[in-house]
């Protein structure tokens, strides 16, 4: 270094201070490394992490109640769930409008199924109500239709009334409210021009009717792809009209828009009738609507998020006074979780027992022999999981190889063949075999590094074989056991295929239940909650594995 | 005097130990014939006598061993036909070897001379235990192979097969596999999905592995944890999450969705093998290349790539086998149009059991032996290239 720079900061060749120049080079290096990693990171985030996050989200998500019955949920807020009485007429009126739209979109059965997880019987309640809901207010609908020489049976007149005629002032509010509600309900977009915008005059006079008609118009145009003006309006429009006209016939007084005469005639027609009674009508369809317990369930599950799935996953439920245990006959998940844990522990234990001698002999034989024997470990490791599982099915069946051999040897009488499959024994044997290589390989790589002279030194100092092994060799091989055990346990706890095929009913794991809820019972929320619990357990173990072994040190083959 | 004091054993010792082995075999044969006790007595007596007599005739070992093998073979043939003859010959061969092994004290020859008899016994017991575990590991795979040639639709050995009657064997399950459209569709789907998934994971994975093995990578541990996670998270959870998410974005039930899912599952294997190869990579080589005027791209393809290629290929093979073997995720993410070979096997095992599965299994075992050999050769080549081990 020349002495001219001794006083100032050390400079790089281009004159910038060396410190800054180095920092820039380092930054460039980091950036380049990150650029190389970025595509894969993005790929994994999108194809793998996002799905996991989605599952976590689904385990608490519960918007189906509020999207299917938005108005009912709103009205239900004032209802006291401890009163022991079903809610009043107002709630049932909202239920009518909600139920009608939901039934048209065929979404009411989904809600019924969802609530049925929490309270048995609700499913059929929703199904029957969805079928019969358009009968409510039948007399009023007929009266309006028949009034003024059947003027309101004409769909074109309805369209004209509701738009207020060509060029009339319009009101977008009901339309956007309707779009919002329907797209929430059906999970599809209801945007775009539908050829209908409610008139502002009519929407002030008859807001409920306008809203009902707008919902109908949106559904007709978007979901059914029909022209609004050519279709008969839903019964809800008639019922809303009847209700509004009965409540205040005077509201039509200043109205001079299209169809004013027809509306007035309709007002006269319904004036003589009793107001529509929604509550008795629903009770008529299904008396269970009078059961306050059903309403309580709807109210409890009306928030957008719920811990209900998680409670269900640990055999609890939401009761009147907070959280309570499920009935005895529905408690299955705690049993399943403990069974999964215990069986995984047994499998890990038997893998240690079987794997340790093999790893020891592989590490202590001459390299050539060890390599040959290693093939016997690696071949199962590389063989398809399905092949090994089918092999175990072949071996363990009642008419399988093991039973045949035992019978042939006369050790087991022909009529009392051993039951080794479709129970826990079958699962444990098959999974021990399948996971054994995952135990042997980490143990082997640790044992290879143990210096054999330590054992000889111990023996020459007077230790017996057992003492030398237990006090000198074994402690050094513990990291291998730890690494293998965590690996095997992690793999075992989430196994699905093998328990499904050889496990029967007694030998299944929590994964099989998750798969059942996804594909058969369609209770996705519960599946997600069970999966989340399992994931947390596995991630804890993964973290432990990282601390003990380090993920960088995972080796294959 | 030499330290090695291996002496031939006394006839009494040989007779006693052989009697033990004879009793064990006698027990099996005896129970098969109706009486275990008589079997034990006959087996023990037979081998004890043989052991006692033969330990005196050590110098004529070879012809005597042939004689014993032939004797048991004929005895088996007379008593129970061809299969019994084979069992008899095997047992005869074993008995001859065992008796002379004991009699000449060959079993002590390569052991440390100071070992006590108890330690010698434990040494061999331990080997027998290990042998049993190896048998446990390999038997299920071996059993599948002969059964796949079964002429009957059974999952077990028929009497014809045990008599080695050619009528008991046939290729009909293989014919079924190659002619049945279900199986052929499944095979084609697997062949279409696995290479695409492998290509994706190898492409992204190799780049990222190179990035990860640079000296200064911020958040290295966290990034590594995320990239390895598809291997750690239980498949059923990955499958559930992907099912939910992919059906939201319209990928559920599409070829593309399955390929993406399988690529994600294969990535950890590529990362692990390629980073392992890069550990021994000499960075001065790339600097030398740059020094001689090669750009980063040229350096990568002409210098770095050839050296890490074995690691990349074996990572690719792991990714391939992951996709080719995967059933849980495809079960949920795929639809009937993406039914792969493992899926078809799974359905077959769960619903109607057809021995065609065993034929497929045998073919898959053959494939995995092929892959195993390739990976092993690549590993050795990679180590030789990096000068890590000469073997």
PDB file of C-alpha atoms in Angstrom, chain A residues 264-442:
ATOM      1  CA  UNK A 264    -104.174   1.148  -8.258  1.00  0.00           C
ATOM      2  CA  UNK A 265    -106.407  -1.727  -9.266  1.00  0.00           C
ATOM      3  CA  UNK A 266    -103.972  -4.107  -7.594  1.00  0.00           C
ATOM      4  CA  UNK A 267    -104.055  -1.990  -4.437  1.00  0.00           C
ATOM      5  CA  UNK A 268    -107.825  -2.262  -4.363  1.00  0.00           C
ATOM      6  CA  UNK A 269    -107.664  -6.007  -4.986  1.00  0.00           C
ATOM      7  CA  UNK A 270    -105.414  -6.711  -2.043  1.00  0.00           C
ATOM      8  CA  UNK A 271    -107.013  -4.179   0.270  1.00  0.00           C
ATOM      9  CA  UNK A 272    -109.711  -6.637   1.222  1.00  0.00           C
ATOM     10  CA  UNK A 273    -107.320  -9.492   2.003  1.00  0.00           C
ATOM     11  CA  UNK A 274    -105.620 -10.261   5.273  1.00  0.00           C
ATOM     12  CA  UNK A 275    -101.942  -9.189   5.326  1.00  0.00           C
ATOM     13  CA  UNK A 276     -99.589 -12.048   4.392  1.00  0.00           C
ATOM     14  CA  UNK A 277     -98.544 -13.946   7.536  1.00  0.00           C
ATOM     15  CA  UNK A 278     -95.032 -15.219   6.881  1.00  0.00           C
ATOM     16  CA  UNK A 279     -94.448 -16.973  10.171  1.00  0.00           C
ATOM     17  CA  UNK A 280     -97.493 -19.237  10.044  1.00  0.00           C
ATOM     18  CA  UNK A 281     -96.765 -19.910   6.390  1.00  0.00           C
ATOM     19  CA  UNK A 282     -93.257 -21.175   7.204  1.00  0.00           C
ATOM     20  CA  UNK A 283     -94.527 -23.143  10.180  1.00  0.00           C
ATOM     21  CA  UNK A 284     -97.023 -24.676   7.810  1.00  0.00           C
ATOM     22  CA  UNK A 285     -94.238 -25.818   5.477  1.00  0.00           C
ATOM     23  CA  UNK A 286     -92.213 -27.291   8.323  1.00  0.00           C
ATOM     24  CA  UNK A 287     -93.054 -26.966  11.982  1.00  0.00           C
ATOM     25  CA  UNK A 288     -89.353 -27.097  12.828  1.00  0.00           C
ATOM     26  CA  UNK A 289     -89.177 -23.414  11.947  1.00  0.00           C
ATOM     27  CA  UNK A 290     -90.890 -22.887  15.293  1.00  0.00           C
ATOM     28  CA  UNK A 291     -88.007 -24.597  17.085  1.00  0.00           C
ATOM     29  CA  UNK A 292     -85.850 -21.922  18.674  1.00  0.00           C
ATOM     30  CA  UNK A 293     -82.859 -24.302  18.675  1.00  0.00           C
ATOM     31  CA  UNK A 294     -82.723 -24.189  14.876  1.00  0.00           C
ATOM     32  CA  UNK A 295     -82.790 -20.409  14.954  1.00  0.00           C
ATOM     33  CA  UNK A 296     -80.099 -20.417  17.602  1.00  0.00           C
ATOM     34  CA  UNK A 297     -77.876 -22.436  15.274  1.00  0.00           C
ATOM     35  CA  UNK A 298     -78.439 -19.944  12.478  1.00  0.00           C
ATOM     36  CA  UNK A 299     -77.655 -17.072  14.800  1.00  0.00           C
ATOM     37  CA  UNK A 300     -74.512 -18.702  16.248  1.00  0.00           C
ATOM     38  CA  UNK A 301     -73.119 -19.436  12.799  1.00  0.00           C
ATOM     39  CA  UNK A 302     -74.002 -16.114  11.207  1.00  0.00           C
ATOM     40  CA  UNK A 303     -70.592 -14.385  11.621  1.00  0.00           C
ATOM     41  CA  UNK A 304     -68.255 -14.531   8.626  1.00  0.00           C
ATOM     42  CA  UNK A 305     -65.601 -16.456  10.505  1.00  0.00           C
ATOM     43  CA  UNK A 306     -66.078 -19.227  12.984  1.00  0.00           C
ATOM     44  CA  UNK A 307     -64.054 -21.416  15.282  1.00  0.00           C
ATOM     45  CA  UNK A 308     -66.794 -24.013  14.930  1.00  0.00           C
ATOM     46  CA  UNK A 309     -64.772 -26.284  12.641  1.00  0.00           C
ATOM     47  CA  UNK A 310     -61.864 -26.317  15.050  1.00  0.00           C
ATOM     48  CA  UNK A 311     -64.184 -27.024  17.962  1.00  0.00           C
ATOM     49  CA  UNK A 312     -65.691 -29.845  15.944  1.00  0.00           C
ATOM     50  CA  UNK A 313     -62.209 -31.161  15.178  1.00  0.00           C
ATOM     51  CA  UNK A 314     -61.554 -31.596  18.891  1.00  0.00           C
ATOM     52  CA  UNK A 315     -65.008 -33.016  19.652  1.00  0.00           C
ATOM     53  CA  UNK A 316     -66.477 -29.799  21.055  1.00  0.00           C
ATOM     54  CA  UNK A 317     -69.373 -27.684  19.892  1.00  0.00           C
ATOM     55  CA  UNK A 318     -70.889 -24.302  20.485  1.00  0.00           C
ATOM     56  CA  UNK A 319     -73.770 -24.549  22.856  1.00  0.00           C
ATOM     57  CA  UNK A 320     -76.143 -22.060  24.411  1.00  0.00           C
ATOM     58  CA  UNK A 321     -73.746 -21.168  27.205  1.00  0.00           C
ATOM     59  CA  UNK A 322     -70.511 -21.252  25.233  1.00  0.00           C
ATOM     60  CA  UNK A 323     -68.401 -24.251  24.385  1.00  0.00           C
ATOM     61  CA  UNK A 324     -69.459 -27.717  25.414  1.00  0.00           C
ATOM     62  CA  UNK A 325     -68.531 -31.317  24.639  1.00  0.00           C
ATOM     63  CA  UNK A 326     -70.245 -33.124  21.791  1.00  0.00           C
ATOM     64  CA  UNK A 327     -72.571 -36.024  22.514  1.00  0.00           C
ATOM     65  CA  UNK A 328     -70.706 -39.270  23.240  1.00  0.00           C
ATOM     66  CA  UNK A 329     -71.639 -40.914  19.951  1.00  0.00           C
ATOM     67  CA  UNK A 330     -70.212 -38.038  17.907  1.00  0.00           C
ATOM     68  CA  UNK A 331     -66.833 -37.914  19.622  1.00  0.00           C
ATOM     69  CA  UNK A 332     -64.430 -39.432  17.121  1.00  0.00           C
ATOM     70  CA  UNK A 333     -61.671 -36.966  16.376  1.00  0.00           C
ATOM     71  CA  UNK A 334     -59.794 -37.023  19.689  1.00  0.00           C
ATOM     72  CA  UNK A 335     -59.779 -40.821  19.420  1.00  0.00           C
ATOM     73  CA  UNK A 336     -58.506 -40.582  15.861  1.00  0.00           C
ATOM     74  CA  UNK A 337     -55.797 -38.082  16.744  1.00  0.00           C
ATOM     75  CA  UNK A 338     -54.568 -40.178  19.665  1.00  0.00           C
ATOM     76  CA  UNK A 339     -54.693 -43.293  17.537  1.00  0.00           C
ATOM     77  CA  UNK A 340     -52.698 -41.588  14.802  1.00  0.00           C
ATOM     78  CA  UNK A 341     -50.121 -40.421  17.330  1.00  0.00           C
ATOM     79  CA  UNK A 342     -49.846 -43.756  19.120  1.00  0.00           C
ATOM     80  CA  UNK A 343     -49.612 -45.765  15.920  1.00  0.00           C
ATOM     81  CA  UNK A 344     -47.029 -43.374  14.479  1.00  0.00           C
ATOM     82  CA  UNK A 345     -45.019 -43.785  17.675  1.00  0.00           C
ATOM     83  CA  UNK A 346     -45.272 -47.569  17.453  1.00  0.00           C
ATOM     84  CA  UNK A 347     -44.187 -47.447  13.813  1.00  0.00           C
ATOM     85  CA  UNK A 348     -41.285 -45.142  14.663  1.00  0.00           C
ATOM     86  CA  UNK A 349     -40.318 -47.458  17.534  1.00  0.00           C
ATOM     87  CA  UNK A 350     -40.357 -50.571  15.397  1.00  0.00           C
ATOM     88  CA  UNK A 351     -38.388 -48.747  12.718  1.00  0.00           C
ATOM     89  CA  UNK A 352     -35.707 -47.923  15.324  1.00  0.00           C
ATOM     90  CA  UNK A 353     -35.659 -51.529  16.534  1.00  0.00           C
ATOM     91  CA  UNK A 354     -35.333 -52.961  13.043  1.00  0.00           C
ATOM     92  CA  UNK A 355     -33.259 -50.188  11.558  1.00  0.00           C
ATOM     93  CA  UNK A 356     -30.535 -49.942  14.190  1.00  0.00           C
ATOM     94  CA  UNK A 357     -28.981 -53.410  13.692  1.00  0.00           C
ATOM     95  CA  UNK A 358     -29.137 -53.023   9.927  1.00  0.00           C
ATOM     96  CA  UNK A 359     -27.525 -49.582   9.982  1.00  0.00           C
ATOM     97  CA  UNK A 360     -24.866 -50.902  12.364  1.00  0.00           C
ATOM     98  CA  UNK A 361     -23.979 -53.861  10.209  1.00  0.00           C
ATOM     99  CA  UNK A 362     -23.936 -51.712   7.054  1.00  0.00           C
ATOM    100  CA  UNK A 363     -21.594 -49.242   8.708  1.00  0.00           C
ATOM    101  CA  UNK A 364     -19.259 -51.918  10.061  1.00  0.00           C
ATOM    102  CA  UNK A 365     -18.985 -54.341   7.164  1.00  0.00           C
ATOM    103  CA  UNK A 366     -16.301 -53.923   4.491  1.00  0.00           C
ATOM    104  CA  UNK A 367     -17.389 -51.343   1.874  1.00  0.00           C
ATOM    105  CA  UNK A 368     -17.919 -53.872  -0.886  1.00  0.00           C
ATOM    106  CA  UNK A 369     -20.264 -56.111   1.131  1.00  0.00           C
ATOM    107  CA  UNK A 370     -22.001 -53.080   2.608  1.00  0.00           C
ATOM    108  CA  UNK A 371     -22.699 -51.708  -0.864  1.00  0.00           C
ATOM    109  CA  UNK A 372     -24.297 -54.972  -1.927  1.00  0.00           C
ATOM    110  CA  UNK A 373     -26.459 -55.101   1.184  1.00  0.00           C
ATOM    111  CA  UNK A 374     -27.311 -51.435   0.732  1.00  0.00           C
ATOM    112  CA  UNK A 375     -29.172 -52.422  -2.444  1.00  0.00           C
ATOM    113  CA  UNK A 376     -31.565 -54.420  -0.282  1.00  0.00           C
ATOM    114  CA  UNK A 377     -32.357 -51.211   1.594  1.00  0.00           C
ATOM    115  CA  UNK A 378     -32.463 -48.927  -1.429  1.00  0.00           C
ATOM    116  CA  UNK A 379     -34.591 -51.165  -3.613  1.00  0.00           C
ATOM    117  CA  UNK A 380     -37.649 -50.885  -1.342  1.00  0.00           C
ATOM    118  CA  UNK A 381     -36.886 -47.172  -0.990  1.00  0.00           C
ATOM    119  CA  UNK A 382     -37.092 -46.728  -4.747  1.00  0.00           C
ATOM    120  CA  UNK A 383     -39.995 -49.054  -5.336  1.00  0.00           C
ATOM    121  CA  UNK A 384     -43.394 -47.520  -5.830  1.00  0.00           C
ATOM    122  CA  UNK A 385     -45.409 -47.058  -2.662  1.00  0.00           C
ATOM    123  CA  UNK A 386     -48.399 -48.668  -4.325  1.00  0.00           C
ATOM    124  CA  UNK A 387     -46.314 -51.708  -5.228  1.00  0.00           C
ATOM    125  CA  UNK A 388     -45.220 -52.170  -1.637  1.00  0.00           C
ATOM    126  CA  UNK A 389     -48.709 -51.641  -0.322  1.00  0.00           C
ATOM    127  CA  UNK A 390     -50.157 -54.156  -2.769  1.00  0.00           C
ATOM    128  CA  UNK A 391     -47.380 -56.564  -1.830  1.00  0.00           C
ATOM    129  CA  UNK A 392     -48.422 -56.314   1.802  1.00  0.00           C
ATOM    130  CA  UNK A 393     -52.003 -56.866   0.857  1.00  0.00           C
ATOM    131  CA  UNK A 394     -50.890 -60.029  -0.926  1.00  0.00           C
ATOM    132  CA  UNK A 395     -48.825 -61.116   2.067  1.00  0.00           C
ATOM    133  CA  UNK A 396     -51.264 -60.412   4.870  1.00  0.00           C
ATOM    134  CA  UNK A 397     -54.619 -61.460   3.441  1.00  0.00           C
ATOM    135  CA  UNK A 398     -56.566 -64.353   4.901  1.00  0.00           C
ATOM    136  CA  UNK A 399     -55.807 -66.259   1.693  1.00  0.00           C
ATOM    137  CA  UNK A 400     -52.440 -64.500   1.460  1.00  0.00           C
ATOM    138  CA  UNK A 401     -48.897 -65.769   1.383  1.00  0.00           C
ATOM    139  CA  UNK A 402     -48.167 -65.696   5.122  1.00  0.00           C
ATOM    140  CA  UNK A 403     -51.383 -67.444   6.061  1.00  0.00           C
ATOM    141  CA  UNK A 404     -50.902 -70.045   3.328  1.00  0.00           C
ATOM    142  CA  UNK A 405     -47.394 -70.795   4.534  1.00  0.00           C
ATOM    143  CA  UNK A 406     -48.502 -71.045   8.149  1.00  0.00           C
ATOM    144  CA  UNK A 407     -51.352 -73.330   7.222  1.00  0.00           C
ATOM    145  CA  UNK A 408     -49.074 -75.429   5.047  1.00  0.00           C
ATOM    146  CA  UNK A 409     -46.650 -75.773   7.943  1.00  0.00           C
ATOM    147  CA  UNK A 410     -49.527 -76.721  10.161  1.00  0.00           C
ATOM    148  CA  UNK A 411     -48.875 -73.918  12.640  1.00  0.00           C
ATOM    149  CA  UNK A 412     -52.316 -72.450  12.126  1.00  0.00           C
ATOM    150  CA  UNK A 413     -55.411 -74.558  11.464  1.00  0.00           C
ATOM    151  CA  UNK A 414     -57.059 -73.856   8.134  1.00  0.00           C
ATOM    152  CA  UNK A 415     -60.315 -72.662   9.668  1.00  0.00           C
ATOM    153  CA  UNK A 416     -58.624 -70.233  12.060  1.00  0.00           C
ATOM    154  CA  UNK A 417     -56.416 -68.225   9.722  1.00  0.00           C
ATOM    155  CA  UNK A 418     -54.826 -65.157  11.274  1.00  0.00           C
ATOM    156  CA  UNK A 419     -56.535 -61.832  10.690  1.00  0.00           C
ATOM    157  CA  UNK A 420     -53.625 -59.590   9.841  1.00  0.00           C
ATOM    158  CA  UNK A 421     -55.163 -57.114   7.441  1.00  0.00           C
ATOM    159  CA  UNK A 422     -57.823 -54.412   7.789  1.00  0.00           C
ATOM    160  CA  UNK A 423     -56.736 -53.763  11.344  1.00  0.00           C
ATOM    161  CA  UNK A 424     -54.028 -51.882  13.204  1.00  0.00           C
ATOM    162  CA  UNK A 425     -51.574 -54.756  12.907  1.00  0.00           C
ATOM    163  CA  UNK A 426     -51.685 -54.623   9.118  1.00  0.00           C
ATOM    164  CA  UNK A 427     -51.144 -50.859   9.077  1.00  0.00           C
ATOM    165  CA  UNK A 428     -48.225 -51.062  11.492  1.00  0.00           C
ATOM    166  CA  UNK A 429     -46.447 -53.891   9.646  1.00  0.00           C
ATOM    167  CA  UNK A 430     -46.893 -52.394   6.193  1.00  0.00           C
ATOM    168  CA  UNK A 431     -45.917 -48.881   7.248  1.00  0.00           C
ATOM    169  CA  UNK A 432     -42.895 -50.085   9.210  1.00  0.00           C
ATOM    170  CA  UNK A 433     -41.706 -51.788   6.056  1.00  0.00           C
ATOM    171  CA  UNK A 434     -42.403 -48.755   3.912  1.00  0.00           C
ATOM    172  CA  UNK A 435     -40.733 -46.256   6.241  1.00  0.00           C
ATOM    173  CA  UNK A 436     -37.802 -48.433   7.354  1.00  0.00           C
ATOM    174  CA  UNK A 437     -35.380 -47.109   4.683  1.00  0.00           C
ATOM    175  CA  UNK A 438     -36.046 -43.569   5.933  1.00  0.00           C
ATOM    176  CA  UNK A 439     -34.777 -44.705   9.335  1.00  0.00           C
ATOM    177  CA  UNK A 440     -31.832 -46.763   8.110  1.00  0.00           C
ATOM    178  CA  UNK A 441     -30.336 -44.144   5.784  1.00  0.00           C
ATOM    179  CA  UNK A 442     -29.843 -41.298   8.334  1.00  0.00           C
TER     180      UNK A 442
END
